[in-house]
């Protein structure tokens, strides 16, 4: 995915030789080991992954779209927290088309929902229209350090508009090479035969 996404996004300098990493890997005593000479290439792999996460996957516009699609699906009633694996596997891009056309799929084909469910689908359609016209959720702010603000703090701070705590979404994300302050290369095993 790193090579594909970097290429499709036009990110220059992604010249990681993935085949070299794969070809050099050996399983020794049940552990994947790499030749020492591939450590720089592996380091570049982690750096490219970090860069994509930092600049693309967690970009505020991407987050806004993800949150709006999630709210759209929740409002439609198509997904719920108790969804089975089989139900989840059936999810695909046609769901957004079904929301757009206010239909659900019954066993005998598309049917219109009851009045109550149609209101839920109508709310979803409004969100979908906002997505299509790039009228996205508004980013109030972001920080690159631990943040302990609550929705109530943001509502109290914002005097220009009148948001409620239900209007505020706080999303905490940690981005790093692996986790916490660990160096990922410390966990790469070197092939002792090389």
GROMACS .gro file of C-alpha atoms in nm:
model
  194
    1UNK     CA    1   0.000   0.000   0.000
    2UNK     CA    2   0.291   0.237   0.062
    3UNK     CA    3   0.421   0.212  -0.292
    4UNK     CA    4   0.070   0.233  -0.442
    5UNK     CA    5  -0.036   0.535  -0.235
    6UNK     CA    6   0.290   0.724  -0.282
    7UNK     CA    7   0.269   0.671  -0.657
    8UNK     CA    8  -0.099   0.771  -0.683
    9UNK     CA    9  -0.046   1.081  -0.468
   10UNK     CA   10   0.261   1.188  -0.663
   11UNK     CA   11   0.489   1.176  -0.359
   12UNK     CA   12   0.842   1.199  -0.491
   13UNK     CA   13   1.141   1.015  -0.351
   14UNK     CA   14   0.967   0.686  -0.279
   15UNK     CA   15   1.235   0.456  -0.416
   16UNK     CA   16   1.215   0.179  -0.160
   17UNK     CA   17   1.325  -0.153  -0.303
   18UNK     CA   18   1.059  -0.377  -0.147
   19UNK     CA   19   1.177  -0.678  -0.345
   20UNK     CA   20   1.520  -0.650  -0.184
   21UNK     CA   21   1.362  -0.663   0.163
   22UNK     CA   22   1.150  -0.965   0.068
   23UNK     CA   23   1.433  -1.149  -0.105
   24UNK     CA   24   1.674  -1.091   0.186
   25UNK     CA   25   1.434  -1.210   0.456
   26UNK     CA   26   1.502  -1.549   0.615
   27UNK     CA   27   1.319  -1.740   0.885
   28UNK     CA   28   1.567  -1.850   1.152
   29UNK     CA   29   1.436  -2.037   1.457
   30UNK     CA   30   1.082  -1.920   1.377
   31UNK     CA   31   1.179  -1.550   1.354
   32UNK     CA   32   1.201  -1.339   1.037
   33UNK     CA   33   1.555  -1.204   1.004
   34UNK     CA   34   1.707  -0.959   0.757
   35UNK     CA   35   2.062  -0.901   0.637
   36UNK     CA   36   2.233  -0.608   0.806
   37UNK     CA   37   2.287  -0.445   0.466
   38UNK     CA   38   1.906  -0.407   0.432
   39UNK     CA   39   1.865  -0.205   0.753
   40UNK     CA   40   1.873   0.129   0.569
   41UNK     CA   41   1.605   0.009   0.324
   42UNK     CA   42   1.389  -0.111   0.615
   43UNK     CA   43   1.442   0.224   0.787
   44UNK     CA   44   1.326   0.402   0.471
   45UNK     CA   45   1.017   0.180   0.468
   46UNK     CA   46   0.923   0.294   0.821
   47UNK     CA   47   0.994   0.656   0.728
   48UNK     CA   48   0.770   0.634   0.417
   49UNK     CA   49   0.492   0.475   0.621
   50UNK     CA   50   0.518   0.748   0.884
   51UNK     CA   51   0.517   1.020   0.617
   52UNK     CA   52   0.201   0.883   0.453
   53UNK     CA   53   0.024   0.861   0.787
   54UNK     CA   54   0.136   1.209   0.889
   55UNK     CA   55   0.066   1.386   0.559
   56UNK     CA   56  -0.217   1.185   0.401
   57UNK     CA   57  -0.409   0.931   0.611
   58UNK     CA   58  -0.454   1.166   0.909
   59UNK     CA   59  -0.488   1.487   0.708
   60UNK     CA   60  -0.774   1.693   0.850
   61UNK     CA   61  -0.976   1.674   0.526
   62UNK     CA   62  -0.948   1.295   0.521
   63UNK     CA   63  -1.062   1.287   0.885
   64UNK     CA   64  -1.357   1.519   0.809
   65UNK     CA   65  -1.472   1.294   0.523
   66UNK     CA   66  -1.433   0.976   0.734
   67UNK     CA   67  -1.635   1.126   1.020
   68UNK     CA   68  -1.910   1.244   0.784
   69UNK     CA   69  -1.935   0.904   0.612
   70UNK     CA   70  -1.952   0.737   0.953
   71UNK     CA   71  -2.231   0.972   1.064
   72UNK     CA   72  -2.409   0.917   0.731
   73UNK     CA   73  -2.401   0.539   0.775
   74UNK     CA   74  -2.506   0.560   1.141
   75UNK     CA   75  -2.800   0.789   1.062
   76UNK     CA   76  -2.914   0.560   0.780
   77UNK     CA   77  -2.950   0.266   1.016
   78UNK     CA   78  -2.756   0.048   0.774
   79UNK     CA   79  -2.475  -0.016   1.019
   80UNK     CA   80  -2.486  -0.067   1.391
   81UNK     CA   81  -2.243  -0.170   1.661
   82UNK     CA   82  -2.400  -0.517   1.681
   83UNK     CA   83  -2.342  -0.593   1.312
   84UNK     CA   84  -2.232  -0.949   1.243
   85UNK     CA   85  -1.923  -1.031   1.041
   86UNK     CA   86  -2.143  -1.146   0.752
   87UNK     CA   87  -2.327  -0.814   0.760
   88UNK     CA   88  -2.000  -0.623   0.766
   89UNK     CA   89  -1.864  -0.819   0.470
   90UNK     CA   90  -2.170  -0.717   0.268
   91UNK     CA   91  -2.083  -0.347   0.308
   92UNK     CA   92  -1.951  -0.187  -0.009
   93UNK     CA   93  -1.971   0.142  -0.200
   94UNK     CA   94  -2.327   0.072  -0.313
   95UNK     CA   95  -2.444   0.170   0.036
   96UNK     CA   96  -2.385   0.536  -0.045
   97UNK     CA   97  -2.581   0.493  -0.368
   98UNK     CA   98  -2.866   0.327  -0.175
   99UNK     CA   99  -2.870   0.619   0.069
  100UNK     CA  100  -2.871   0.864  -0.219
  101UNK     CA  101  -3.173   0.694  -0.376
  102UNK     CA  102  -3.352   0.639  -0.041
  103UNK     CA  103  -3.383   0.266  -0.096
  104UNK     CA  104  -3.286  -0.044   0.093
  105UNK     CA  105  -3.232  -0.388  -0.048
  106UNK     CA  106  -3.498  -0.640   0.045
  107UNK     CA  107  -3.469  -1.000  -0.068
  108UNK     CA  108  -3.711  -0.929  -0.352
  109UNK     CA  109  -3.529  -0.610  -0.462
  110UNK     CA  110  -3.517  -0.240  -0.369
  111UNK     CA  111  -3.797  -0.112  -0.147
  112UNK     CA  112  -3.874   0.228   0.000
  113UNK     CA  113  -3.856   0.248   0.377
  114UNK     CA  114  -4.137   0.342   0.612
  115UNK     CA  115  -4.187   0.710   0.700
  116UNK     CA  116  -3.981   0.687   1.020
  117UNK     CA  117  -3.689   0.516   0.849
  118UNK     CA  118  -3.713   0.754   0.553
  119UNK     CA  119  -3.641   1.046   0.790
  120UNK     CA  120  -3.323   0.868   0.899
  121UNK     CA  121  -3.229   0.808   0.539
  122UNK     CA  122  -3.312   1.172   0.462
  123UNK     CA  123  -3.064   1.284   0.731
  124UNK     CA  124  -2.807   1.057   0.569
  125UNK     CA  125  -2.883   1.200   0.228
  126UNK     CA  126  -2.826   1.553   0.359
  127UNK     CA  127  -2.483   1.448   0.486
  128UNK     CA  128  -2.410   1.276   0.156
  129UNK     CA  129  -2.501   1.593  -0.035
  130UNK     CA  130  -2.270   1.792   0.193
  131UNK     CA  131  -1.991   1.547   0.113
  132UNK     CA  132  -2.053   1.574  -0.260
  133UNK     CA  133  -2.043   1.954  -0.246
  134UNK     CA  134  -1.740   1.957  -0.011
  135UNK     CA  135  -1.939   2.125   0.265
  136UNK     CA  136  -1.739   1.929   0.520
  137UNK     CA  137  -1.738   1.937   0.897
  138UNK     CA  138  -1.534   2.231   1.020
  139UNK     CA  139  -1.197   2.176   1.184
  140UNK     CA  140  -1.179   2.386   1.498
  141UNK     CA  141  -0.818   2.305   1.574
  142UNK     CA  142  -0.554   2.041   1.610
  143UNK     CA  143  -0.257   1.994   1.834
  144UNK     CA  144   0.057   1.785   1.810
  145UNK     CA  145   0.083   1.721   2.180
  146UNK     CA  146  -0.139   1.549   2.434
  147UNK     CA  147  -0.471   1.733   2.457
  148UNK     CA  148  -0.714   1.709   2.743
  149UNK     CA  149  -0.988   1.938   2.611
  150UNK     CA  150  -1.347   1.825   2.634
  151UNK     CA  151  -1.643   1.917   2.415
  152UNK     CA  152  -1.763   2.149   2.692
  153UNK     CA  153  -1.427   2.332   2.691
  154UNK     CA  154  -1.454   2.395   2.318
  155UNK     CA  155  -1.817   2.512   2.343
  156UNK     CA  156  -1.721   2.756   2.620
  157UNK     CA  157  -1.425   2.885   2.417
  158UNK     CA  158  -1.616   2.937   2.090
  159UNK     CA  159  -1.809   3.263   2.137
  160UNK     CA  160  -1.856   3.341   1.766
  161UNK     CA  161  -2.091   3.050   1.697
  162UNK     CA  162  -2.332   2.859   1.915
  163UNK     CA  163  -2.218   2.495   1.905
  164UNK     CA  164  -2.341   2.238   2.151
  165UNK     CA  165  -2.138   1.952   2.294
  166UNK     CA  166  -2.319   1.723   2.045
  167UNK     CA  167  -2.171   1.931   1.760
  168UNK     CA  168  -1.813   1.866   1.873
  169UNK     CA  169  -1.610   1.559   1.780
  170UNK     CA  170  -1.275   1.515   1.951
  171UNK     CA  171  -1.052   1.257   1.789
  172UNK     CA  172  -0.728   1.152   1.957
  173UNK     CA  173  -0.463   1.000   1.733
  174UNK     CA  174  -0.105   0.901   1.797
  175UNK     CA  175   0.127   0.877   1.501
  176UNK     CA  176   0.473   0.732   1.528
  177UNK     CA  177   0.707   0.484   1.371
  178UNK     CA  178   0.570   0.206   1.590
  179UNK     CA  179   0.443   0.282   1.936
  180UNK     CA  180   0.539   0.525   2.207
  181UNK     CA  181   0.909   0.613   2.190
  182UNK     CA  182   1.041   0.284   2.056
  183UNK     CA  183   1.273   0.270   1.758
  184UNK     CA  184   1.126   0.016   1.513
  185UNK     CA  185   1.471  -0.094   1.404
  186UNK     CA  186   1.538  -0.220   1.757
  187UNK     CA  187   1.284  -0.494   1.688
  188UNK     CA  188   1.421  -0.605   1.353
  189UNK     CA  189   1.622  -0.924   1.380
  190UNK     CA  190   1.952  -0.939   1.194
  191UNK     CA  191   2.048  -1.258   1.015
  192UNK     CA  192   2.351  -1.377   1.220
  193UNK     CA  193   2.492  -1.566   0.923
  194UNK     CA  194   2.558  -1.247   0.728
   0.00000   0.00000   0.00000
